[in-house]
mmCIF file with all atom_site columns, C-alpha atoms in Angstrom:
data_model
loop_
_atom_site.group_PDB
_atom_site.id
_atom_site.type_symbol
_atom_site.label_atom_id
_atom_site.label_alt_id
_atom_site.label_comp_id
_atom_site.label_asym_id
_atom_site.label_entity_id
_atom_site.label_seq_id
_atom_site.pdbx_PDB_ins_code
_atom_site.Cartn_x
_atom_site.Cartn_y
_atom_site.Cartn_z
_atom_site.occupancy
_atom_site.B_iso_or_equiv
_atom_site.pdbx_formal_charge
_atom_site.auth_seq_id
_atom_site.auth_comp_id
_atom_site.auth_asym_id
_atom_site.auth_atom_id
_atom_site.pdbx_PDB_model_num
ATOM 1   C CA . UNK B 1 1   ? -73.200  50.497 -43.471 1.00 83.00 ? 1   UNK B CA 1
ATOM 2   C CA . UNK B 1 2   ? -76.400  51.493 -45.009 1.00 86.00 ? 2   UNK B CA 1
ATOM 3   C CA . UNK B 1 3   ? -75.616  55.239 -44.356 1.00 89.00 ? 3   UNK B CA 1
ATOM 4   C CA . UNK B 1 4   ? -72.334  54.723 -45.886 1.00 92.00 ? 4   UNK B CA 1
ATOM 5   C CA . UNK B 1 5   ? -73.966  53.579 -48.975 1.00 92.00 ? 5   UNK B CA 1
ATOM 6   C CA . UNK B 1 6   ? -76.665  56.202 -49.127 1.00 92.00 ? 6   UNK B CA 1
ATOM 7   C CA . UNK B 1 7   ? -73.650  58.706 -48.682 1.00 95.00 ? 7   UNK B CA 1
ATOM 8   C CA . UNK B 1 8   ? -71.894  56.837 -51.846 1.00 95.00 ? 8   UNK B CA 1
ATOM 9   C CA . UNK B 1 9   ? -74.974  57.445 -53.882 1.00 91.00 ? 9   UNK B CA 1
ATOM 10  C CA . UNK B 1 10  ? -75.236  61.121 -53.017 1.00 94.00 ? 10  UNK B CA 1
ATOM 11  C CA . UNK B 1 11  ? -71.626  61.615 -54.142 1.00 95.00 ? 11  UNK B CA 1
ATOM 12  C CA . UNK B 1 12  ? -72.656  60.115 -57.467 1.00 95.00 ? 12  UNK B CA 1
ATOM 13  C CA . UNK B 1 13  ? -75.189  62.602 -57.668 1.00 94.00 ? 13  UNK B CA 1
ATOM 14  C CA . UNK B 1 14  ? -72.879  65.545 -57.101 1.00 96.00 ? 14  UNK B CA 1
ATOM 15  C CA . UNK B 1 15  ? -70.689  64.281 -59.897 1.00 96.00 ? 15  UNK B CA 1
ATOM 16  C CA . UNK B 1 16  ? -67.705  62.951 -57.361 1.00 97.00 ? 16  UNK B CA 1
ATOM 17  C CA . UNK B 1 17  ? -67.492  60.131 -59.514 1.00 97.00 ? 17  UNK B CA 1
ATOM 18  C CA . UNK B 1 18  ? -63.923  59.215 -58.692 1.00 96.00 ? 18  UNK B CA 1
ATOM 19  C CA . UNK B 1 19  ? -64.583  59.131 -55.083 1.00 96.00 ? 19  UNK B CA 1
ATOM 20  C CA . UNK B 1 20  ? -67.609  57.108 -55.061 1.00 97.00 ? 20  UNK B CA 1
ATOM 21  C CA . UNK B 1 21  ? -65.902  54.431 -57.170 1.00 98.00 ? 21  UNK B CA 1
ATOM 22  C CA . UNK B 1 22  ? -63.625  54.271 -54.335 1.00 97.00 ? 22  UNK B CA 1
ATOM 23  C CA . UNK B 1 23  ? -66.415  53.880 -51.785 1.00 97.00 ? 23  UNK B CA 1
ATOM 24  C CA . UNK B 1 24  ? -68.254  51.309 -53.674 1.00 97.00 ? 24  UNK B CA 1
ATOM 25  C CA . UNK B 1 25  ? -64.948  49.050 -54.336 1.00 97.00 ? 25  UNK B CA 1
ATOM 26  C CA . UNK B 1 26  ? -64.558  49.200 -50.352 1.00 97.00 ? 26  UNK B CA 1
ATOM 27  C CA . UNK B 1 27  ? -67.976  48.770 -49.719 1.00 96.00 ? 27  UNK B CA 1
ATOM 28  C CA . UNK B 1 28  ? -68.005  45.346 -51.688 1.00 96.00 ? 28  UNK B CA 1
ATOM 29  C CA . UNK B 1 29  ? -64.534  44.178 -49.800 1.00 94.00 ? 29  UNK B CA 1
ATOM 30  C CA . UNK B 1 30  ? -65.153  45.372 -46.414 1.00 94.00 ? 30  UNK B CA 1
ATOM 31  C CA . UNK B 1 31  ? -68.908  46.084 -45.507 1.00 92.00 ? 31  UNK B CA 1
ATOM 32  C CA . UNK B 1 32  ? -69.494  42.661 -44.176 1.00 92.00 ? 32  UNK B CA 1
ATOM 33  C CA . UNK B 1 33  ? -66.308  43.018 -41.592 1.00 92.00 ? 33  UNK B CA 1
ATOM 34  C CA . UNK B 1 34  ? -68.166  45.817 -40.022 1.00 89.00 ? 34  UNK B CA 1
ATOM 35  C CA . UNK B 1 35  ? -72.153  44.545 -40.742 1.00 90.00 ? 35  UNK B CA 1
ATOM 36  C CA . UNK B 1 36  ? -72.852  40.876 -41.660 1.00 89.00 ? 36  UNK B CA 1
ATOM 37  C CA . UNK B 1 37  ? -76.802  41.854 -42.208 1.00 90.00 ? 37  UNK B CA 1
ATOM 38  C CA . UNK B 1 38  ? -75.265  43.720 -45.276 1.00 89.00 ? 38  UNK B CA 1
ATOM 39  C CA . UNK B 1 39  ? -74.871  40.388 -46.939 1.00 89.00 ? 39  UNK B CA 1
ATOM 40  C CA . UNK B 1 40  ? -78.049  41.022 -49.542 1.00 91.00 ? 40  UNK B CA 1
ATOM 41  C CA . UNK B 1 41  ? -77.603  44.603 -50.064 1.00 94.00 ? 41  UNK B CA 1
ATOM 42  C CA . UNK B 1 42  ? -73.638  43.953 -50.925 1.00 94.00 ? 42  UNK B CA 1
ATOM 43  C CA . UNK B 1 43  ? -74.687  41.822 -53.853 1.00 95.00 ? 43  UNK B CA 1
ATOM 44  C CA . UNK B 1 44  ? -78.053  43.217 -55.179 1.00 94.00 ? 44  UNK B CA 1
ATOM 45  C CA . UNK B 1 45  ? -78.295  47.257 -54.540 1.00 95.00 ? 45  UNK B CA 1
ATOM 46  C CA . UNK B 1 46  ? -74.788  47.961 -54.026 1.00 96.00 ? 46  UNK B CA 1
ATOM 47  C CA . UNK B 1 47  ? -73.701  46.323 -57.162 1.00 97.00 ? 47  UNK B CA 1
ATOM 48  C CA . UNK B 1 48  ? -76.577  47.866 -59.005 1.00 96.00 ? 48  UNK B CA 1
ATOM 49  C CA . UNK B 1 49  ? -75.543  51.414 -57.720 1.00 96.00 ? 49  UNK B CA 1
ATOM 50  C CA . UNK B 1 50  ? -71.893  50.721 -59.051 1.00 97.00 ? 50  UNK B CA 1
ATOM 51  C CA . UNK B 1 51  ? -73.126  49.605 -62.195 1.00 98.00 ? 51  UNK B CA 1
ATOM 52  C CA . UNK B 1 52  ? -75.364  52.892 -62.543 1.00 97.00 ? 52  UNK B CA 1
ATOM 53  C CA . UNK B 1 53  ? -72.100  54.652 -61.645 1.00 98.00 ? 53  UNK B CA 1
ATOM 54  C CA . UNK B 1 54  ? -70.391  52.688 -64.499 1.00 97.00 ? 54  UNK B CA 1
ATOM 55  C CA . UNK B 1 55  ? -72.972  53.784 -67.292 1.00 97.00 ? 55  UNK B CA 1
ATOM 56  C CA . UNK B 1 56  ? -71.872  57.183 -66.935 1.00 97.00 ? 56  UNK B CA 1
ATOM 57  C CA . UNK B 1 57  ? -68.345  57.058 -65.552 1.00 98.00 ? 57  UNK B CA 1
ATOM 58  C CA . UNK B 1 58  ? -66.617  53.986 -67.534 1.00 98.00 ? 58  UNK B CA 1
ATOM 59  C CA . UNK B 1 59  ? -63.670  53.711 -65.134 1.00 98.00 ? 59  UNK B CA 1
ATOM 60  C CA . UNK B 1 60  ? -66.144  52.523 -62.621 1.00 98.00 ? 60  UNK B CA 1
ATOM 61  C CA . UNK B 1 61  ? -67.355  49.579 -65.131 1.00 98.00 ? 61  UNK B CA 1
ATOM 62  C CA . UNK B 1 62  ? -63.701  48.929 -65.652 1.00 98.00 ? 62  UNK B CA 1
ATOM 63  C CA . UNK B 1 63  ? -63.095  48.609 -61.846 1.00 98.00 ? 63  UNK B CA 1
ATOM 64  C CA . UNK B 1 64  ? -66.197  46.335 -61.529 1.00 98.00 ? 64  UNK B CA 1
ATOM 65  C CA . UNK B 1 65  ? -64.981  43.976 -64.239 1.00 98.00 ? 65  UNK B CA 1
ATOM 66  C CA . UNK B 1 66  ? -61.532  43.909 -63.009 1.00 98.00 ? 66  UNK B CA 1
ATOM 67  C CA . UNK B 1 67  ? -62.780  43.186 -59.437 1.00 98.00 ? 67  UNK B CA 1
ATOM 68  C CA . UNK B 1 68  ? -64.589  40.291 -60.679 1.00 97.00 ? 68  UNK B CA 1
ATOM 69  C CA . UNK B 1 69  ? -61.895  38.910 -62.668 1.00 97.00 ? 69  UNK B CA 1
ATOM 70  C CA . UNK B 1 70  ? -59.762  38.992 -59.515 1.00 96.00 ? 70  UNK B CA 1
ATOM 71  C CA . UNK B 1 71  ? -62.341  36.863 -57.585 1.00 96.00 ? 71  UNK B CA 1
ATOM 72  C CA . UNK B 1 72  ? -62.350  34.660 -60.528 1.00 95.00 ? 72  UNK B CA 1
ATOM 73  C CA . UNK B 1 73  ? -58.471  34.007 -60.283 1.00 94.00 ? 73  UNK B CA 1
ATOM 74  C CA . UNK B 1 74  ? -58.799  33.326 -56.616 1.00 92.00 ? 74  UNK B CA 1
ATOM 75  C CA . UNK B 1 75  ? -61.268  30.857 -56.953 1.00 92.00 ? 75  UNK B CA 1
ATOM 76  C CA . UNK B 1 76  ? -59.530  29.068 -59.856 1.00 87.00 ? 76  UNK B CA 1
ATOM 77  C CA . UNK B 1 77  ? -56.244  29.333 -58.047 1.00 86.00 ? 77  UNK B CA 1
ATOM 78  C CA . UNK B 1 78  ? -57.359  26.750 -55.411 1.00 76.00 ? 78  UNK B CA 1
ATOM 79  C CA . UNK B 1 79  ? -59.301  28.954 -53.281 1.00 76.00 ? 79  UNK B CA 1
ATOM 80  C CA . UNK B 1 80  ? -62.217  26.912 -52.955 1.00 79.00 ? 80  UNK B CA 1
ATOM 81  C CA . UNK B 1 81  ? -64.943  29.278 -51.654 1.00 89.00 ? 81  UNK B CA 1
ATOM 82  C CA . UNK B 1 82  ? -68.715  29.290 -52.069 1.00 93.00 ? 82  UNK B CA 1
ATOM 83  C CA . UNK B 1 83  ? -68.915  32.816 -51.153 1.00 93.00 ? 83  UNK B CA 1
ATOM 84  C CA . UNK B 1 84  ? -66.436  33.812 -54.064 1.00 94.00 ? 84  UNK B CA 1
ATOM 85  C CA . UNK B 1 85  ? -68.627  32.079 -56.400 1.00 96.00 ? 85  UNK B CA 1
ATOM 86  C CA . UNK B 1 86  ? -71.763  33.732 -54.979 1.00 96.00 ? 86  UNK B CA 1
ATOM 87  C CA . UNK B 1 87  ? -69.984  37.183 -55.440 1.00 97.00 ? 87  UNK B CA 1
ATOM 88  C CA . UNK B 1 88  ? -68.950  36.311 -59.182 1.00 97.00 ? 88  UNK B CA 1
ATOM 89  C CA . UNK B 1 89  ? -72.218  35.324 -59.755 1.00 97.00 ? 89  UNK B CA 1
ATOM 90  C CA . UNK B 1 90  ? -73.947  38.524 -58.655 1.00 97.00 ? 90  UNK B CA 1
ATOM 91  C CA . UNK B 1 91  ? -71.459  40.863 -60.599 1.00 98.00 ? 91  UNK B CA 1
ATOM 92  C CA . UNK B 1 92  ? -72.052  38.878 -63.865 1.00 97.00 ? 92  UNK B CA 1
ATOM 93  C CA . UNK B 1 93  ? -75.884  39.228 -62.981 1.00 96.00 ? 93  UNK B CA 1
ATOM 94  C CA . UNK B 1 94  ? -75.562  42.933 -62.690 1.00 97.00 ? 94  UNK B CA 1
ATOM 95  C CA . UNK B 1 95  ? -73.181  43.018 -65.701 1.00 97.00 ? 95  UNK B CA 1
ATOM 96  C CA . UNK B 1 96  ? -75.467  40.908 -67.846 1.00 95.00 ? 96  UNK B CA 1
ATOM 97  C CA . UNK B 1 97  ? -72.665  38.421 -68.425 1.00 96.00 ? 97  UNK B CA 1
ATOM 98  C CA . UNK B 1 98  ? -74.397  35.123 -67.326 1.00 92.00 ? 98  UNK B CA 1
ATOM 99  C CA . UNK B 1 99  ? -72.019  33.251 -69.823 1.00 95.00 ? 99  UNK B CA 1
ATOM 100 C CA . UNK B 1 100 ? -69.083  34.175 -67.586 1.00 97.00 ? 100 UNK B CA 1
ATOM 101 C CA . UNK B 1 101 ? -70.668  32.513 -64.678 1.00 97.00 ? 101 UNK B CA 1
ATOM 102 C CA . UNK B 1 102 ? -71.632  29.664 -66.584 1.00 97.00 ? 102 UNK B CA 1
ATOM 103 C CA . UNK B 1 103 ? -67.901  29.101 -67.829 1.00 97.00 ? 103 UNK B CA 1
ATOM 104 C CA . UNK B 1 104 ? -66.562  29.309 -64.105 1.00 97.00 ? 104 UNK B CA 1
ATOM 105 C CA . UNK B 1 105 ? -69.160  27.066 -62.982 1.00 97.00 ? 105 UNK B CA 1
ATOM 106 C CA . UNK B 1 106 ? -68.177  24.075 -65.669 1.00 96.00 ? 106 UNK B CA 1
ATOM 107 C CA . UNK B 1 107 ? -64.551  24.704 -64.483 1.00 94.00 ? 107 UNK B CA 1
ATOM 108 C CA . UNK B 1 108 ? -65.213  24.150 -60.844 1.00 94.00 ? 108 UNK B CA 1
ATOM 109 C CA . UNK B 1 109 ? -67.490  21.524 -61.838 1.00 95.00 ? 109 UNK B CA 1
ATOM 110 C CA . UNK B 1 110 ? -64.540  19.663 -63.515 1.00 93.00 ? 110 UNK B CA 1
ATOM 111 C CA . UNK B 1 111 ? -61.971  20.747 -60.949 1.00 90.00 ? 111 UNK B CA 1
ATOM 112 C CA . UNK B 1 112 ? -63.940  20.878 -57.554 1.00 91.00 ? 112 UNK B CA 1
ATOM 113 C CA . UNK B 1 113 ? -67.142  18.559 -57.850 1.00 92.00 ? 113 UNK B CA 1
ATOM 114 C CA . UNK B 1 114 ? -67.846  19.072 -54.112 1.00 92.00 ? 114 UNK B CA 1
ATOM 115 C CA . UNK B 1 115 ? -67.625  22.629 -54.400 1.00 93.00 ? 115 UNK B CA 1
ATOM 116 C CA . UNK B 1 116 ? -70.081  22.884 -57.476 1.00 94.00 ? 116 UNK B CA 1
ATOM 117 C CA . UNK B 1 117 ? -72.624  20.891 -55.472 1.00 94.00 ? 117 UNK B CA 1
ATOM 118 C CA . UNK B 1 118 ? -72.818  23.937 -53.047 1.00 95.00 ? 118 UNK B CA 1
ATOM 119 C CA . UNK B 1 119 ? -72.351  26.401 -55.994 1.00 96.00 ? 119 UNK B CA 1
ATOM 120 C CA . UNK B 1 120 ? -75.281  25.185 -58.083 1.00 97.00 ? 120 UNK B CA 1
ATOM 121 C CA . UNK B 1 121 ? -77.889  27.321 -56.717 1.00 95.00 ? 121 UNK B CA 1
ATOM 122 C CA . UNK B 1 122 ? -75.946  30.475 -57.820 1.00 96.00 ? 122 UNK B CA 1
ATOM 123 C CA . UNK B 1 123 ? -75.218  29.122 -60.972 1.00 97.00 ? 123 UNK B CA 1
ATOM 124 C CA . UNK B 1 124 ? -78.581  27.638 -61.934 1.00 96.00 ? 124 UNK B CA 1
ATOM 125 C CA . UNK B 1 125 ? -80.108  30.683 -63.811 1.00 94.00 ? 125 UNK B CA 1
ATOM 126 C CA . UNK B 1 126 ? -76.899  31.194 -65.815 1.00 96.00 ? 126 UNK B CA 1
ATOM 127 C CA . UNK B 1 127 ? -76.471  27.647 -66.861 1.00 97.00 ? 127 UNK B CA 1
ATOM 128 C CA . UNK B 1 128 ? -80.085  27.587 -68.080 1.00 97.00 ? 128 UNK B CA 1
ATOM 129 C CA . UNK B 1 129 ? -79.617  31.030 -69.672 1.00 94.00 ? 129 UNK B CA 1
ATOM 130 C CA . UNK B 1 130 ? -76.862  29.902 -71.780 1.00 95.00 ? 130 UNK B CA 1
ATOM 131 C CA . UNK B 1 131 ? -78.435  26.535 -72.430 1.00 96.00 ? 131 UNK B CA 1
ATOM 132 C CA . UNK B 1 132 ? -75.489  24.422 -70.529 1.00 97.00 ? 132 UNK B CA 1
ATOM 133 C CA . UNK B 1 133 ? -77.975  21.156 -70.709 1.00 98.00 ? 133 UNK B CA 1
ATOM 134 C CA . UNK B 1 134 ? -74.822  18.865 -70.333 1.00 97.00 ? 134 UNK B CA 1
ATOM 135 C CA . UNK B 1 135 ? -73.719  20.364 -67.022 1.00 97.00 ? 135 UNK B CA 1
ATOM 136 C CA . UNK B 1 136 ? -77.514  20.932 -65.889 1.00 98.00 ? 136 UNK B CA 1
ATOM 137 C CA . UNK B 1 137 ? -78.294  17.206 -66.120 1.00 97.00 ? 137 UNK B CA 1
ATOM 138 C CA . UNK B 1 138 ? -75.776  16.155 -63.351 1.00 97.00 ? 138 UNK B CA 1
ATOM 139 C CA . UNK B 1 139 ? -77.882  18.446 -61.123 1.00 97.00 ? 139 UNK B CA 1
ATOM 140 C CA . UNK B 1 140 ? -81.561  18.023 -62.093 1.00 97.00 ? 140 UNK B CA 1
ATOM 141 C CA . UNK B 1 141 ? -82.460  14.396 -62.729 1.00 92.00 ? 141 UNK B CA 1
ATOM 142 C CA . UNK B 1 142 ? -86.359  15.001 -62.683 1.00 97.00 ? 142 UNK B CA 1
ATOM 143 C CA . UNK B 1 143 ? -87.724  18.315 -64.488 1.00 98.00 ? 143 UNK B CA 1
ATOM 144 C CA . UNK B 1 144 ? -90.735  17.887 -62.730 1.00 98.00 ? 144 UNK B CA 1
ATOM 145 C CA . UNK B 1 145 ? -89.475  17.834 -59.108 1.00 98.00 ? 145 UNK B CA 1
ATOM 146 C CA . UNK B 1 146 ? -87.629  21.319 -60.460 1.00 98.00 ? 146 UNK B CA 1
ATOM 147 C CA . UNK B 1 147 ? -90.912  22.723 -61.967 1.00 98.00 ? 147 UNK B CA 1
ATOM 148 C CA . UNK B 1 148 ? -92.882  21.905 -58.568 1.00 98.00 ? 148 UNK B CA 1
ATOM 149 C CA . UNK B 1 149 ? -90.145  24.122 -56.859 1.00 97.00 ? 149 UNK B CA 1
ATOM 150 C CA . UNK B 1 150 ? -90.426  26.903 -59.447 1.00 98.00 ? 150 UNK B CA 1
ATOM 151 C CA . UNK B 1 151 ? -94.243  26.852 -59.190 1.00 98.00 ? 151 UNK B CA 1
ATOM 152 C CA . UNK B 1 152 ? -93.900  26.992 -55.423 1.00 97.00 ? 152 UNK B CA 1
ATOM 153 C CA . UNK B 1 153 ? -91.549  29.660 -55.413 1.00 96.00 ? 153 UNK B CA 1
ATOM 154 C CA . UNK B 1 154 ? -93.813  31.683 -57.874 1.00 96.00 ? 154 UNK B CA 1
ATOM 155 C CA . UNK B 1 155 ? -97.015  31.262 -55.707 1.00 95.00 ? 155 UNK B CA 1
ATOM 156 C CA . UNK B 1 156 ? -95.302  32.634 -52.607 1.00 94.00 ? 156 UNK B CA 1
ATOM 157 C CA . UNK B 1 157 ? -93.908  35.499 -54.660 1.00 91.00 ? 157 UNK B CA 1
ATOM 158 C CA . UNK B 1 158 ? -97.442  36.448 -55.723 1.00 90.00 ? 158 UNK B CA 1
ATOM 159 C CA . UNK B 1 159 ? -98.950  35.923 -52.338 1.00 90.00 ? 159 UNK B CA 1
ATOM 160 C CA . UNK B 1 160 ? -96.992  38.482 -50.638 1.00 86.00 ? 160 UNK B CA 1
ATOM 161 C CA . UNK B 1 161 ? -98.281  41.664 -52.586 1.00 82.00 ? 161 UNK B CA 1
ATOM 162 C CA . UNK B 1 162 ? -101.357 43.357 -54.082 1.00 82.00 ? 162 UNK B CA 1
ATOM 163 C CA . UNK B 1 163 ? -101.022 43.051 -57.804 1.00 79.00 ? 163 UNK B CA 1
ATOM 164 C CA . UNK B 1 164 ? -103.417 45.851 -58.499 1.00 80.00 ? 164 UNK B CA 1
ATOM 165 C CA . UNK B 1 165 ? -100.735 48.005 -56.514 1.00 83.00 ? 165 UNK B CA 1
ATOM 166 C CA . UNK B 1 166 ? -97.481  46.570 -57.550 1.00 86.00 ? 166 UNK B CA 1
ATOM 167 C CA . UNK B 1 167 ? -98.359  45.904 -61.031 1.00 87.00 ? 167 UNK B CA 1
ATOM 168 C CA . UNK B 1 168 ? -94.611  46.094 -62.361 1.00 88.00 ? 168 UNK B CA 1
ATOM 169 C CA . UNK B 1 169 ? -93.346  43.792 -59.739 1.00 89.00 ? 169 UNK B CA 1
ATOM 170 C CA . UNK B 1 170 ? -96.532  41.354 -60.449 1.00 89.00 ? 170 UNK B CA 1
ATOM 171 C CA . UNK B 1 171 ? -95.456  41.157 -64.020 1.00 91.00 ? 171 UNK B CA 1
ATOM 172 C CA . UNK B 1 172 ? -91.766  40.698 -63.248 1.00 93.00 ? 172 UNK B CA 1
ATOM 173 C CA . UNK B 1 173 ? -92.772  37.640 -61.364 1.00 94.00 ? 173 UNK B CA 1
ATOM 174 C CA . UNK B 1 174 ? -94.981  36.299 -63.979 1.00 95.00 ? 174 UNK B CA 1
ATOM 175 C CA . UNK B 1 175 ? -92.133  36.689 -66.810 1.00 97.00 ? 175 UNK B CA 1
ATOM 176 C CA . UNK B 1 176 ? -89.708  35.194 -64.662 1.00 96.00 ? 176 UNK B CA 1
ATOM 177 C CA . UNK B 1 177 ? -91.966  32.028 -64.264 1.00 98.00 ? 177 UNK B CA 1
ATOM 178 C CA . UNK B 1 178 ? -92.772  31.678 -67.771 1.00 98.00 ? 178 UNK B CA 1
ATOM 179 C CA . UNK B 1 179 ? -89.069  31.841 -68.766 1.00 98.00 ? 179 UNK B CA 1
ATOM 180 C CA . UNK B 1 180 ? -87.977  29.491 -66.339 1.00 98.00 ? 180 UNK B CA 1
ATOM 181 C CA . UNK B 1 181 ? -90.854  26.870 -67.484 1.00 98.00 ? 181 UNK B CA 1
ATOM 182 C CA . UNK B 1 182 ? -89.773  27.619 -70.991 1.00 98.00 ? 182 UNK B CA 1
ATOM 183 C CA . UNK B 1 183 ? -86.002  26.822 -70.262 1.00 98.00 ? 183 UNK B CA 1
ATOM 184 C CA . UNK B 1 184 ? -87.350  23.715 -68.107 1.00 98.00 ? 184 UNK B CA 1
ATOM 185 C CA . UNK B 1 185 ? -89.253  22.267 -71.076 1.00 99.00 ? 185 UNK B CA 1
ATOM 186 C CA . UNK B 1 186 ? -86.503  22.866 -73.286 1.00 98.00 ? 186 UNK B CA 1
ATOM 187 C CA . UNK B 1 187 ? -83.929  20.856 -70.918 1.00 98.00 ? 187 UNK B CA 1
ATOM 188 C CA . UNK B 1 188 ? -86.706  18.251 -70.467 1.00 98.00 ? 188 UNK B CA 1
ATOM 189 C CA . UNK B 1 189 ? -86.784  17.631 -74.455 1.00 98.00 ? 189 UNK B CA 1
ATOM 190 C CA . UNK B 1 190 ? -83.008  17.539 -74.486 1.00 98.00 ? 190 UNK B CA 1
ATOM 191 C CA . UNK B 1 191 ? -82.747  14.593 -72.128 1.00 98.00 ? 191 UNK B CA 1
ATOM 192 C CA . UNK B 1 192 ? -85.669  12.991 -73.974 1.00 97.00 ? 192 UNK B CA 1
ATOM 193 C CA . UNK B 1 193 ? -88.088  12.983 -71.300 1.00 98.00 ? 193 UNK B CA 1
ATOM 194 C CA . UNK B 1 194 ? -91.100  14.538 -73.539 1.00 97.00 ? 194 UNK B CA 1
ATOM 195 C CA . UNK B 1 195 ? -93.546  13.391 -71.000 1.00 98.00 ? 195 UNK B CA 1
ATOM 196 C CA . UNK B 1 196 ? -92.167  15.508 -68.215 1.00 98.00 ? 196 UNK B CA 1
ATOM 197 C CA . UNK B 1 197 ? -91.892  18.395 -70.670 1.00 98.00 ? 197 UNK B CA 1
ATOM 198 C CA . UNK B 1 198 ? -95.667  18.217 -71.810 1.00 98.00 ? 198 UNK B CA 1
ATOM 199 C CA . UNK B 1 199 ? -96.635  17.855 -68.305 1.00 98.00 ? 199 UNK B CA 1
ATOM 200 C CA . UNK B 1 200 ? -94.758  20.970 -67.154 1.00 99.00 ? 200 UNK B CA 1
ATOM 201 C CA . UNK B 1 201 ? -96.247  22.846 -70.080 1.00 98.00 ? 201 UNK B CA 1
ATOM 202 C CA . UNK B 1 202 ? -99.888  21.631 -69.284 1.00 98.00 ? 202 UNK B CA 1
ATOM 203 C CA . UNK B 1 203 ? -99.630  23.009 -65.946 1.00 98.00 ? 203 UNK B CA 1
ATOM 204 C CA . UNK B 1 204 ? -97.735  26.071 -66.473 1.00 98.00 ? 204 UNK B CA 1
ATOM 205 C CA . UNK B 1 205 ? -100.563 27.070 -68.982 1.00 98.00 ? 205 UNK B CA 1
ATOM 206 C CA . UNK B 1 206 ? -103.060 26.619 -66.377 1.00 98.00 ? 206 UNK B CA 1
ATOM 207 C CA . UNK B 1 207 ? -101.218 29.202 -64.261 1.00 98.00 ? 207 UNK B CA 1
ATOM 208 C CA . UNK B 1 208 ? -100.164 31.542 -67.081 1.00 97.00 ? 208 UNK B CA 1
ATOM 209 C CA . UNK B 1 209 ? -101.794 31.192 -70.384 1.00 97.00 ? 209 UNK B CA 1
ATOM 210 C CA . UNK B 1 210 ? -98.684  32.443 -72.535 1.00 97.00 ? 210 UNK B CA 1
ATOM 211 C CA . UNK B 1 211 ? -98.410  32.362 -76.103 1.00 98.00 ? 211 UNK B CA 1
ATOM 212 C CA . UNK B 1 212 ? -94.934  30.975 -75.647 1.00 98.00 ? 212 UNK B CA 1
ATOM 213 C CA . UNK B 1 213 ? -95.978  28.303 -73.338 1.00 98.00 ? 213 UNK B CA 1
ATOM 214 C CA . UNK B 1 214 ? -98.490  26.999 -75.722 1.00 97.00 ? 214 UNK B CA 1
ATOM 215 C CA . UNK B 1 215 ? -96.173  27.133 -78.739 1.00 98.00 ? 215 UNK B CA 1
ATOM 216 C CA . UNK B 1 216 ? -92.931  25.763 -77.482 1.00 97.00 ? 216 UNK B CA 1
ATOM 217 C CA . UNK B 1 217 ? -94.106  22.034 -77.947 1.00 96.00 ? 217 UNK B CA 1
ATOM 218 C CA . UNK B 1 218 ? -95.893  20.799 -81.096 1.00 85.00 ? 218 UNK B CA 1
#
């Protein structure tokens, strides 16, 4: 399947946009039938390549949104599937349309609460991005516990490579940590847990002394 994807990218470079689009659609819908190890690639690199094609060939972007919308309809028409929601979330992330993931999650939170519990991990980032704190409070009761998980993930990320050799990736992880902390502090304040907000702020500043972290609380 990786060879198939590589060949599709070569077709894009040759200007064979229509043919490449059909292959991207097929890959998304059928790759796992042939190789289950493509799960990660299917929802990351493959969608990224498809989006790059959409940037130069508008029908590809339209097709991408159409397939995403088809998945949303399947999910909301009683096909209760965590895999469908994961797909929708990945499409929205690639398309920079986090608000759609948030809206779909709010719907299943009301309609299928047991499914929402399993989909939360894929919706969390979008819900924080769109500041849906009223929904988030149902899944995060202790902001400090969430912060400790964020800190643990960040330390693991930066331990896996040499910052001097991979500075761009290092900076990406740092920015991600800061943004997650800022949003979590906002959430803690929203639920009137200022003690947790200040503890998160203090700990995060000790890790990354960022102006935004220093200024978010008075």
